[in-house]
XYZ file of C-alpha atoms in Angstrom:
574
model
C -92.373 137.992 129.061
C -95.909 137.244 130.889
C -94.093 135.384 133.587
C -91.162 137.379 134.112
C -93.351 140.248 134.952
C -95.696 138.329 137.302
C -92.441 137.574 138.684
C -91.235 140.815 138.904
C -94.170 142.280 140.108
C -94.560 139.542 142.894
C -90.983 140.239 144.099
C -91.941 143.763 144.577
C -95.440 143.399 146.163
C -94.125 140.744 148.690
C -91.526 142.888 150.378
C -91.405 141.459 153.471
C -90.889 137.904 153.223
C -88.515 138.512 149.974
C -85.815 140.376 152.250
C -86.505 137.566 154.699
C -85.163 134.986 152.478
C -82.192 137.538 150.895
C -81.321 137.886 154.751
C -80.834 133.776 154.812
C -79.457 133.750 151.209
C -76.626 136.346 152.320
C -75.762 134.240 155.254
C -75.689 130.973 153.421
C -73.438 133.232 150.590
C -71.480 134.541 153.120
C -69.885 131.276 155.199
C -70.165 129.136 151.851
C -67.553 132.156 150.407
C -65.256 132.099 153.522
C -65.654 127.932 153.094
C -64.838 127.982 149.584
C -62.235 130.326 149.757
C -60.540 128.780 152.899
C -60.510 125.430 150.500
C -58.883 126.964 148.006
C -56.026 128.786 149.646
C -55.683 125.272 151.281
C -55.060 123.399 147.729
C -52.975 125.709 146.535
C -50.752 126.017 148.972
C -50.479 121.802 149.280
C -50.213 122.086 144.884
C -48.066 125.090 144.600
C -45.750 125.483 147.883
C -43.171 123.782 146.910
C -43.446 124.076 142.734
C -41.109 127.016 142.257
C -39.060 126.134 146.027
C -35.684 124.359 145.932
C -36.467 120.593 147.287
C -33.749 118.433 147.999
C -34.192 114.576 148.410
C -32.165 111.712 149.535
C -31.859 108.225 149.096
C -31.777 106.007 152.243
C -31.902 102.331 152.768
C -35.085 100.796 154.022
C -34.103 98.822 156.769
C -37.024 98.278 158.043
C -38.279 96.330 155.212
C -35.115 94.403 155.356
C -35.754 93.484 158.445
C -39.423 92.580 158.265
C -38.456 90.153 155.446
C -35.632 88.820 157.413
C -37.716 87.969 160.326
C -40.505 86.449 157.918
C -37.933 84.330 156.335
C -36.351 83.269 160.067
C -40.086 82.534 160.951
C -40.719 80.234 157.820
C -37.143 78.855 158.545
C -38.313 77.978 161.838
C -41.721 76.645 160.815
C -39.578 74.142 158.272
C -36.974 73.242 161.294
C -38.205 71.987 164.780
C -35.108 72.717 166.113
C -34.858 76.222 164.416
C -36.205 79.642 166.661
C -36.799 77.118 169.577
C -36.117 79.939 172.255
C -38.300 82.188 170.231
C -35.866 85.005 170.396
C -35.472 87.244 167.011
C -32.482 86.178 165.009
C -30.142 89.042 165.403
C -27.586 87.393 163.461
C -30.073 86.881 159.984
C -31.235 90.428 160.623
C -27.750 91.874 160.510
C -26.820 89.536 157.333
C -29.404 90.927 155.951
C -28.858 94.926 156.322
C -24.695 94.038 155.697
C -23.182 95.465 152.459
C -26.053 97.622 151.677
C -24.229 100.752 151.607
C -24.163 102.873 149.133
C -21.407 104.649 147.750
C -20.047 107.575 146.517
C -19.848 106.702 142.660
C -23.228 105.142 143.117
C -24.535 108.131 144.415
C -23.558 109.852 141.580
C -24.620 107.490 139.160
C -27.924 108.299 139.554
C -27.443 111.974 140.179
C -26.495 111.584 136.341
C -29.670 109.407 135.984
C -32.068 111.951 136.239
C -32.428 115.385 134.276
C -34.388 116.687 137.102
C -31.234 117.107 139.548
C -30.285 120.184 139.458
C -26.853 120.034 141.524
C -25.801 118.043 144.607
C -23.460 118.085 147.496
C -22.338 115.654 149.876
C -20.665 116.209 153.465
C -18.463 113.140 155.009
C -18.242 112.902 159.003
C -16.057 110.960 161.446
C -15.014 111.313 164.682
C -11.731 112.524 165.992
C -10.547 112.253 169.728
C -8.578 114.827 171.488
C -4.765 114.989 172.211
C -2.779 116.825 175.173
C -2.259 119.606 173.307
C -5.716 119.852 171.697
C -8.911 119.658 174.032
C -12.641 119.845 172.883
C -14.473 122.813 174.644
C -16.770 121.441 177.350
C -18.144 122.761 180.809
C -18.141 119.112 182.693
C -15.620 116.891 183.784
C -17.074 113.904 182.769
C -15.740 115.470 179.011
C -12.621 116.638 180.260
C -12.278 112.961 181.889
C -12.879 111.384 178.490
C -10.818 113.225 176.394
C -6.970 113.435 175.941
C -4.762 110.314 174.890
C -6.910 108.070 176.644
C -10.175 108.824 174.685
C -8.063 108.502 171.412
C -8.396 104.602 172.408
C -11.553 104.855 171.265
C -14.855 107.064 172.559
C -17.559 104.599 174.117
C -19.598 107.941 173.664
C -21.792 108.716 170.537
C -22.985 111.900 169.854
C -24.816 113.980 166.988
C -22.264 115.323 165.241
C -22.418 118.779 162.737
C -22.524 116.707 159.049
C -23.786 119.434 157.548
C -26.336 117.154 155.924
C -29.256 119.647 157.066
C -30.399 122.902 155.723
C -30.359 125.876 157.489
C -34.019 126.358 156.754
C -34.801 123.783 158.590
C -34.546 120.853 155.909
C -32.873 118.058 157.048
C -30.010 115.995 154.252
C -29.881 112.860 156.492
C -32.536 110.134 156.104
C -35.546 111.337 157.091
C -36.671 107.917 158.622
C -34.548 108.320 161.707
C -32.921 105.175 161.200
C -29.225 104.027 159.820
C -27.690 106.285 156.976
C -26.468 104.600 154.779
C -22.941 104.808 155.892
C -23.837 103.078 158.905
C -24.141 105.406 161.422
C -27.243 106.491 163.119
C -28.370 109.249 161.627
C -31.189 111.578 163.145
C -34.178 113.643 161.514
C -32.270 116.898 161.464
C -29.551 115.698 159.559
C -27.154 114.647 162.544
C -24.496 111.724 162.524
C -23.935 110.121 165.513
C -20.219 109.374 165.915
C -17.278 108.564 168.577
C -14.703 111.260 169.703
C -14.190 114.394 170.903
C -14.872 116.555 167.697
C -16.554 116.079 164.624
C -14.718 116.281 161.429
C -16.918 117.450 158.646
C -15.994 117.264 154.852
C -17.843 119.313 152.307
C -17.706 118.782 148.752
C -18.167 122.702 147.643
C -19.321 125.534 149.120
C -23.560 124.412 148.596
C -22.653 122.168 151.022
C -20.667 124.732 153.361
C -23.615 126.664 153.537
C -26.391 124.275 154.406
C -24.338 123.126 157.297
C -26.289 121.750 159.828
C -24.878 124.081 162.690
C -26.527 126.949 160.244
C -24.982 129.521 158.806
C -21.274 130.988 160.405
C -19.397 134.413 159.589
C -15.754 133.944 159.312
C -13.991 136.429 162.047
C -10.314 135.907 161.116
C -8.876 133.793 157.708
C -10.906 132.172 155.143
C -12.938 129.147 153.809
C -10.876 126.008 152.786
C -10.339 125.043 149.610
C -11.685 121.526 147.494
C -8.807 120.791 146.112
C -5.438 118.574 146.777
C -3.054 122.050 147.483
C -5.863 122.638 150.578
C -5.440 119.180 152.285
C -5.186 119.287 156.000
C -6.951 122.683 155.704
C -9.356 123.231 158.337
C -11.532 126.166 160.100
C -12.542 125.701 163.464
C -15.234 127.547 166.168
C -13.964 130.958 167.587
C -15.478 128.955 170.644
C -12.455 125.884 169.878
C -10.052 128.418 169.246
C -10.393 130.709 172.342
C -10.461 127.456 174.304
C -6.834 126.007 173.158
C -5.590 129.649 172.772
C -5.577 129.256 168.726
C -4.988 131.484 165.855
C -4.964 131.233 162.092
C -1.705 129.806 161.134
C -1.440 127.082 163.812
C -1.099 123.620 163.853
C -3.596 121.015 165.883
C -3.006 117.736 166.283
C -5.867 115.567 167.139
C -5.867 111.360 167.512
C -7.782 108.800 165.512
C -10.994 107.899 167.299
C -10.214 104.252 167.350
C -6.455 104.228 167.143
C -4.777 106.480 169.886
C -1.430 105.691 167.842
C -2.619 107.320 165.151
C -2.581 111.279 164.781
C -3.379 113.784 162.242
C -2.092 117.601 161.985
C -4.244 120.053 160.559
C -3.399 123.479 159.856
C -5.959 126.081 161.223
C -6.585 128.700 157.733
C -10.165 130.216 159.431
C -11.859 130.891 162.482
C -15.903 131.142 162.292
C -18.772 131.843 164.593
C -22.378 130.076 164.066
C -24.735 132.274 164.123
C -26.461 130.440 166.260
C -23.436 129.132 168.135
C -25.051 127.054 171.060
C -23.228 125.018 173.850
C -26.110 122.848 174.363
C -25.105 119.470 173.854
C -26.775 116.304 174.166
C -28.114 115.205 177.385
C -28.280 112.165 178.848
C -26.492 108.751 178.436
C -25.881 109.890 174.938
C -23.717 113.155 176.136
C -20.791 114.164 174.319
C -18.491 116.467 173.417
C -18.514 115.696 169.558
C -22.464 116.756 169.920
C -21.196 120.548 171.058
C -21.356 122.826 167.523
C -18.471 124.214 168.864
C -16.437 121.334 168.775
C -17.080 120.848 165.002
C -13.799 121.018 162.810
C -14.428 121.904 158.789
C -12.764 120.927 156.145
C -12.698 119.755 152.160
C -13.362 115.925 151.623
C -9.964 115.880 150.017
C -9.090 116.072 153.134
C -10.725 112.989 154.376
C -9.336 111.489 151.423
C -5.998 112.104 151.977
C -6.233 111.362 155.841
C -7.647 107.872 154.832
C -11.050 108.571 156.577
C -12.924 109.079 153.364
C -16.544 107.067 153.345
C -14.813 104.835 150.837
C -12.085 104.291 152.940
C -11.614 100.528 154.256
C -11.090 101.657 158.130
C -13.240 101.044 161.634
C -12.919 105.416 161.225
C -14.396 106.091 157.838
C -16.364 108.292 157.702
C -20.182 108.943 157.564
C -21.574 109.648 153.950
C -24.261 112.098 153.324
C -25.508 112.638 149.744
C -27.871 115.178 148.708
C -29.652 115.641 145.788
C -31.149 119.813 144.587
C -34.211 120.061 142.620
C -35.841 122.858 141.539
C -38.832 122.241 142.998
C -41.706 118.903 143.824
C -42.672 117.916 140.466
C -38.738 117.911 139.375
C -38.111 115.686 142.866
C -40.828 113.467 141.864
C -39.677 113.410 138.505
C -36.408 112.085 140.515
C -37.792 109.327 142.268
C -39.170 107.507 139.210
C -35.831 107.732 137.165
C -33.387 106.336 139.992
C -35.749 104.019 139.572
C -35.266 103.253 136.822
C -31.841 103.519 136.434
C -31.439 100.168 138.432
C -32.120 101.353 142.387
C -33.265 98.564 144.145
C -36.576 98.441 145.980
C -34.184 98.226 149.257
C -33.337 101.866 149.153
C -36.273 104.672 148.848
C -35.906 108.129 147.762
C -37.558 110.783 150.455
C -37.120 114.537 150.651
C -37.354 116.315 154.118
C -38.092 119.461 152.685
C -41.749 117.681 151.339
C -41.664 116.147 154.944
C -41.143 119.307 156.673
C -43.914 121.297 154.700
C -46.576 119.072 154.827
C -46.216 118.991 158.200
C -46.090 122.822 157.992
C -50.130 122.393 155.936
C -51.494 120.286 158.768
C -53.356 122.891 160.968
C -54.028 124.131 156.934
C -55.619 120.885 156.376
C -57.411 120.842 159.365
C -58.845 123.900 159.046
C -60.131 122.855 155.527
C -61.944 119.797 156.820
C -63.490 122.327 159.305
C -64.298 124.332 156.231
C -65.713 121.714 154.293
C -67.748 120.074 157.553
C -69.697 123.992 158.323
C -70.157 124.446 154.145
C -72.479 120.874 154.218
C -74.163 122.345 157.147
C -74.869 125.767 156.543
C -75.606 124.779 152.449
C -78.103 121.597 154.352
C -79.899 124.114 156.520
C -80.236 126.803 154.304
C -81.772 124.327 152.035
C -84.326 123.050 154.706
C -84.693 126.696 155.391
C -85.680 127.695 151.764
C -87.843 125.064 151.524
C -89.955 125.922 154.204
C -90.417 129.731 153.398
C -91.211 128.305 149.865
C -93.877 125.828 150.665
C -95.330 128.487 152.978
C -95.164 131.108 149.741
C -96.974 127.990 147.585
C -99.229 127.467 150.042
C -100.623 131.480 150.727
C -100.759 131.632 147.009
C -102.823 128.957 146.267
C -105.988 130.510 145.077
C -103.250 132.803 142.919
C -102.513 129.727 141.157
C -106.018 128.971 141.710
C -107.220 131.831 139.373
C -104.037 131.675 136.769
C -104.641 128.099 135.818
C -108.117 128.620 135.408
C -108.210 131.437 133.114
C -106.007 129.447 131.068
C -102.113 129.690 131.852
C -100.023 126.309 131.516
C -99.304 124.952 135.069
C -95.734 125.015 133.718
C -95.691 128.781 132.852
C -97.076 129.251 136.503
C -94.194 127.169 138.139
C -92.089 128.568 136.041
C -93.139 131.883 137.807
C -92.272 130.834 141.154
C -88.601 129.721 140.175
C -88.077 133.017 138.716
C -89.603 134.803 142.088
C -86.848 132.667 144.159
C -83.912 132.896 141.534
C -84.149 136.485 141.801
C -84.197 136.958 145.365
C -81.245 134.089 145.521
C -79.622 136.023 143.195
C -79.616 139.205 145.070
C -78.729 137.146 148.184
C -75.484 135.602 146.773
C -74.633 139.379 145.535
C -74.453 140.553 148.536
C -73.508 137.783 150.502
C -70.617 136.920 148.015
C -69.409 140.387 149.202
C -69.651 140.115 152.521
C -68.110 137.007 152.297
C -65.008 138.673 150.405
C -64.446 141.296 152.415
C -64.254 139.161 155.331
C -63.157 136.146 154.604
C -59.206 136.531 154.824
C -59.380 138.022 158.206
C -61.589 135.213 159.330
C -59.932 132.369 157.650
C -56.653 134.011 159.272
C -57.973 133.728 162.924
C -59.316 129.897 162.442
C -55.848 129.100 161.500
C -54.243 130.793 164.013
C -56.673 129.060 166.432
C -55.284 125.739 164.592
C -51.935 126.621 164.892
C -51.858 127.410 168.539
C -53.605 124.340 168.953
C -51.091 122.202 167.166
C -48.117 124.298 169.209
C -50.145 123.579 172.076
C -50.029 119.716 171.035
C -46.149 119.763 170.340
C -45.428 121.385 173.713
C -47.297 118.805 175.751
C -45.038 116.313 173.708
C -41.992 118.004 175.248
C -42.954 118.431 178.588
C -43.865 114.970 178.781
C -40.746 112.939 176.698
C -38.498 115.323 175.662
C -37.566 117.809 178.888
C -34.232 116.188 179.276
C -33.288 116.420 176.214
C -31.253 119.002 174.425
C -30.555 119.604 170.991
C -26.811 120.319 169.840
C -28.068 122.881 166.991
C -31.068 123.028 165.618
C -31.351 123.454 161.867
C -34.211 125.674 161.368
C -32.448 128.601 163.378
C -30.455 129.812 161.218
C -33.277 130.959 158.316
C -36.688 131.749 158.534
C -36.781 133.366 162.291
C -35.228 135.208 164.819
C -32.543 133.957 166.529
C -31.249 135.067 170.010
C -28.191 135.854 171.549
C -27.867 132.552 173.182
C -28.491 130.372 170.039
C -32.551 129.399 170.737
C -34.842 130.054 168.616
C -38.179 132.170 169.079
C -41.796 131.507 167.111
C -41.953 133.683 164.338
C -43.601 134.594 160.921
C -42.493 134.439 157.331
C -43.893 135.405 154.515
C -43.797 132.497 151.396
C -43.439 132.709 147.810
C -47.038 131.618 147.506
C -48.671 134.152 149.801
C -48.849 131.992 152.512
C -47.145 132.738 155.861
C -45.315 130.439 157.953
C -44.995 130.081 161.695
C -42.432 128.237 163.241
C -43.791 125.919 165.629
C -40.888 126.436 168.909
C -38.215 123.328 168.700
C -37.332 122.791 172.355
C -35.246 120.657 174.060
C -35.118 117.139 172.678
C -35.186 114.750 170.191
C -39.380 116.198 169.912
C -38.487 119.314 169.321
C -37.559 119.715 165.697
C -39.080 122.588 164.585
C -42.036 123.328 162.054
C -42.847 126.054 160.182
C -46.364 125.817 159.983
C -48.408 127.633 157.627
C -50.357 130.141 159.785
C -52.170 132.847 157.492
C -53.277 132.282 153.347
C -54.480 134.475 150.981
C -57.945 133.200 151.148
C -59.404 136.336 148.668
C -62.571 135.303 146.525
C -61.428 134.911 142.831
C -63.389 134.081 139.229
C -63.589 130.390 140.282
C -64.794 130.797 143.774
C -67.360 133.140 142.426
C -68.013 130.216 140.092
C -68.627 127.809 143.100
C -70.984 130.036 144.806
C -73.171 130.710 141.561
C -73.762 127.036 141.584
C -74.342 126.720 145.287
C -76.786 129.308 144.595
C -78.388 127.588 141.750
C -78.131 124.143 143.509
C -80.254 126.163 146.693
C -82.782 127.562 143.767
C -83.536 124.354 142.396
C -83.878 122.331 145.462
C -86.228 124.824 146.538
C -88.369 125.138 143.454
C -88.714 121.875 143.201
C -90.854 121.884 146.191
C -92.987 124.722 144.408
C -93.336 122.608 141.472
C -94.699 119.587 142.892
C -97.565 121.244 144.521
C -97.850 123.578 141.609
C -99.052 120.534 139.440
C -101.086 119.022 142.216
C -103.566 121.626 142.443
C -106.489 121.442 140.449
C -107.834 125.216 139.951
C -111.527 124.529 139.794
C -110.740 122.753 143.113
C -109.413 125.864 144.603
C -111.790 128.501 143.546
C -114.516 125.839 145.087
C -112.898 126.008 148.103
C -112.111 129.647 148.484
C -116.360 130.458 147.298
């Protein structure tokens, strides 16, 4: 009781430099609050984003790891054999030996579908290219297209395109392999969930109507007729683009006939049950040497995959025009697609294949400018918590110092040099005290406006970042449809997309970095503004930043507590 009210009493009678060091106390509490906070919202929104948000995942083939082994068995080869790799070229024909009859397919794929408890449905789409007949043209605005197409294309389309799988989400989560590379099929397949095949029009087979509605083109409204059916009665049932059908002067209840990409003798009739619009029906199609008209949305036929089936241009089919296979797996959210990984796994999935998800792609690409801003967080709490410390220190040596004949006079008349430390601690743990009080709410109050502007600031920087990518490599490039229109932002008239904000499940809001023209331009919805509010544990964290400045502090008090010798110091004040 003695030294708490010395302590007390001290606090009171030194006015002045007591709000002095509340004043530095607040500050400290203040940033190390927004820091803290700014922290937190960052590792729960990495921990939590995606916990109770559908994630769906894939299984691709590594090629590349194929193909570095390939070459590192062609070089040892080669080491063994003077006459082996002489001309020091790569060994195409070993690195194609080695990536042939890798495929995966269907019954495999849903094998391990059945593997793991943690799939919670799947859907597949199956794509191949179909050329054009006299009767039947693809919609296009060039005459290069109109050139190619007809009976004469039908022979078989030098030109490759992306076509509308449906393998991507309209959210902006891509169903193709998220490495850019080969599907699995063996077509190229891109990061938006794109298959790049030969014809005039793209032929797209869904397996139900999940995989309807995370077409790749995004989400359509039927104008006139209805959605095929999966069954064997709805072969040769197909739905086409009120673009298509304006073109050839088509309604529901007519007949197309379109040619086999690589076999102009061989033609297919389809009977036209729907006509749809995309809602973000674009024209854009892909520039370049790799133009087509298979890349327009427009020019994308749907169907069932019985269809494909009965056609014979089913992935399993044994034809030069089988089509592309694109399997995706649904789980409930990050944990359960983990959870997936490990049991294809072990259900027998070679260590040639890996399992990916471009939804777990996509948002942690969304949390970099998040991450960012909580290294910048962490970076000003070490130096604001550093010099506050220095800071603290001073004032208290300076307090020790004035009150030395204090001590002087309390040691002598018999007080333990502990007691009289112990004094000092209490003075400063008081005054800290007060300090984190009110700098705690300061810090509160402020900190989720604040933390909202630095990650703006990050945001536009990283937008910034992505645009200077497309000026410089991707101008020339345009996109045939870009998944992430059709959710999560506003979509205009003529099918492009503009930035936006969304609110997520976890109180996070996402902006959608702008996909422009090009292969560079997928889009990103980055996470632009948390919920950074100061909770129980933050609270927690400050109390023991708090403490942590106390002790370092008192410690300086203590040590020249115990050094002074109070006879010493009344000698010296007499």
């Amino acid at each position: 009781m003695f030294v708490f009210r010395n302590a007390w009493k001290s606090v009171i009678r030194n006015k002045g430099r007591n709000i002095l060091i509340i004043v530095i106390v607040t500050i400290i509490a203040a940033a190390a609050t927004i820091g803290l906070s700014i922290r937190q919202a960052a590792a729960t929104a990495r921990t939590s984003g995606l916990e109770n948000t559908t994630v769906t995942a894939q299984i691709s083939l590594d090629r590349s790891k194929l193909i570095s082994e390939s070459r590192q068995q062609t070089t040892t080869d080669s080491d063994s054999s003077e006459s082996s790799g002489a001309d020091g070229k790569p060994d195409f024909d070993a690195m194609r030996s080695a990536l042939a009859d890798k495929q995966l397919s269907l019954a495999d794929y849903q094998k391990y579908a059945k593997s793991s408890s943690a799939v919670k449905s799947t859907y597949y789409t199956e794509t191949t290219g179909l050329s054009a007949t006299d009767d039947f043209q693809p919609v296009s605005d060039s005459d290069n297209s109109s050139e190619s197409s007809g009976t004469d294309n039908s022979k078989g389309s030098s030109n490759v395109s992306d076509s509308t799988d449906a393998s991507g989400k309209q959210n902006g989560q891509s169903d193709a392999p998220p490495d850019g590379k080969m599907s699995d099929s063996g077509g190229m397949s891109d990061r938006d969930g794109g298959t790049m095949v030969s014809g005039d029009f793209s032929l797209v087979g869904f397996s139900s109507d999940e995989a309807v509605s995370n077409a790749s083109n995004g989400s359509f409204t039927m104008v006139d007729g209805k959605v095929f059916g999966y069954g064997s009665s709805s072969d040769d049932d197909v739905i086409i683009s009120k673009s298509l059908a304006d073109f050839n002067d088509l309604s529901v209840g007519d007949t197309i006939t379109v040619s086999d990409a690589n076999d102009s003798d061989t033609t297919y009739k389809l009977t036209i049950v729907g006509i749809y619009k995309n809602s973000t029906d674009s024209s854009q199609q892909m520039g370049g040497p790799m133009r087509s008209t298979a890349s327009d949305p427009a020019n994308a036929i749907y169907t069932s995959v019985s269809t494909l089936k009965s056609l014979g241009l089913d992935a399993d089919a044994d034809s030069d025009s089988a089509a592309q296979l694109s399997y995706t797996y649904v789980c409930s959210s990050k944990s359960d697609y983990e959870t997936f990984a490990k049991d294809v796994k072990k259900a027998g999935l070679s260590s040639d294949y890996t399992v990916s998800s471009a939804d777990v792609e996509n948002y942690e690409s969304s949390l970099v400018p998040l991450n960012n801003l909580s290294k910048f967080a962490l970076t000003l709490l070490i130096v604001v918590l550093s010099v506050g410390a220095v800071v603290l220190v001073v004032i208290t040596l300076l307090n020790v110092r004035e009150r030395k004949y204090e001590i002087g006079v309390l040691t002598a008349i018999g007080v333990n040099k502990v007691k009289v430390a112990a004094q000092f601690t209490l003075e400063l743990l008081i005054v800290t005290m007060i300090g984190l009080a009110v700098g705690a709410g300061v810090g509160a109050a402020v900190s989720v406006p604040v933390s909202n502007q630095l990650l703006a600031s990050q945001v536009e920087q990283q937008q910034s970042q992505q645009s200077s990518q497309r000026e410089q490599f991707g101008r020339d490039m345009a996109k045939p449809g870009d998944s992430n229109d059709s959710k999560n932002g506003s979509d205009s008239g003529d099918g492009s997309t503009t930035a936006g904000e969304n609110k997520g499940d976890d109180g996070t809001s996402q902006r959608r970095a702008q996909g422009g023209p090009g292969m560079m331009g997928r889009a990103v919805d980055y996470v632009s503004s948390v919920n950074a509010t100061v909770d129980l544990k933050v609270v927690g964290q400050l109390l023991l930043v708090g403490l942590g400045l106390t002790l370092v502090a008192t410690l300086v008090a203590v040590v020249f507590v115990l050094r002074y010798e109070p006879l010493q110091i009344l000698a010296d004040r007499s």
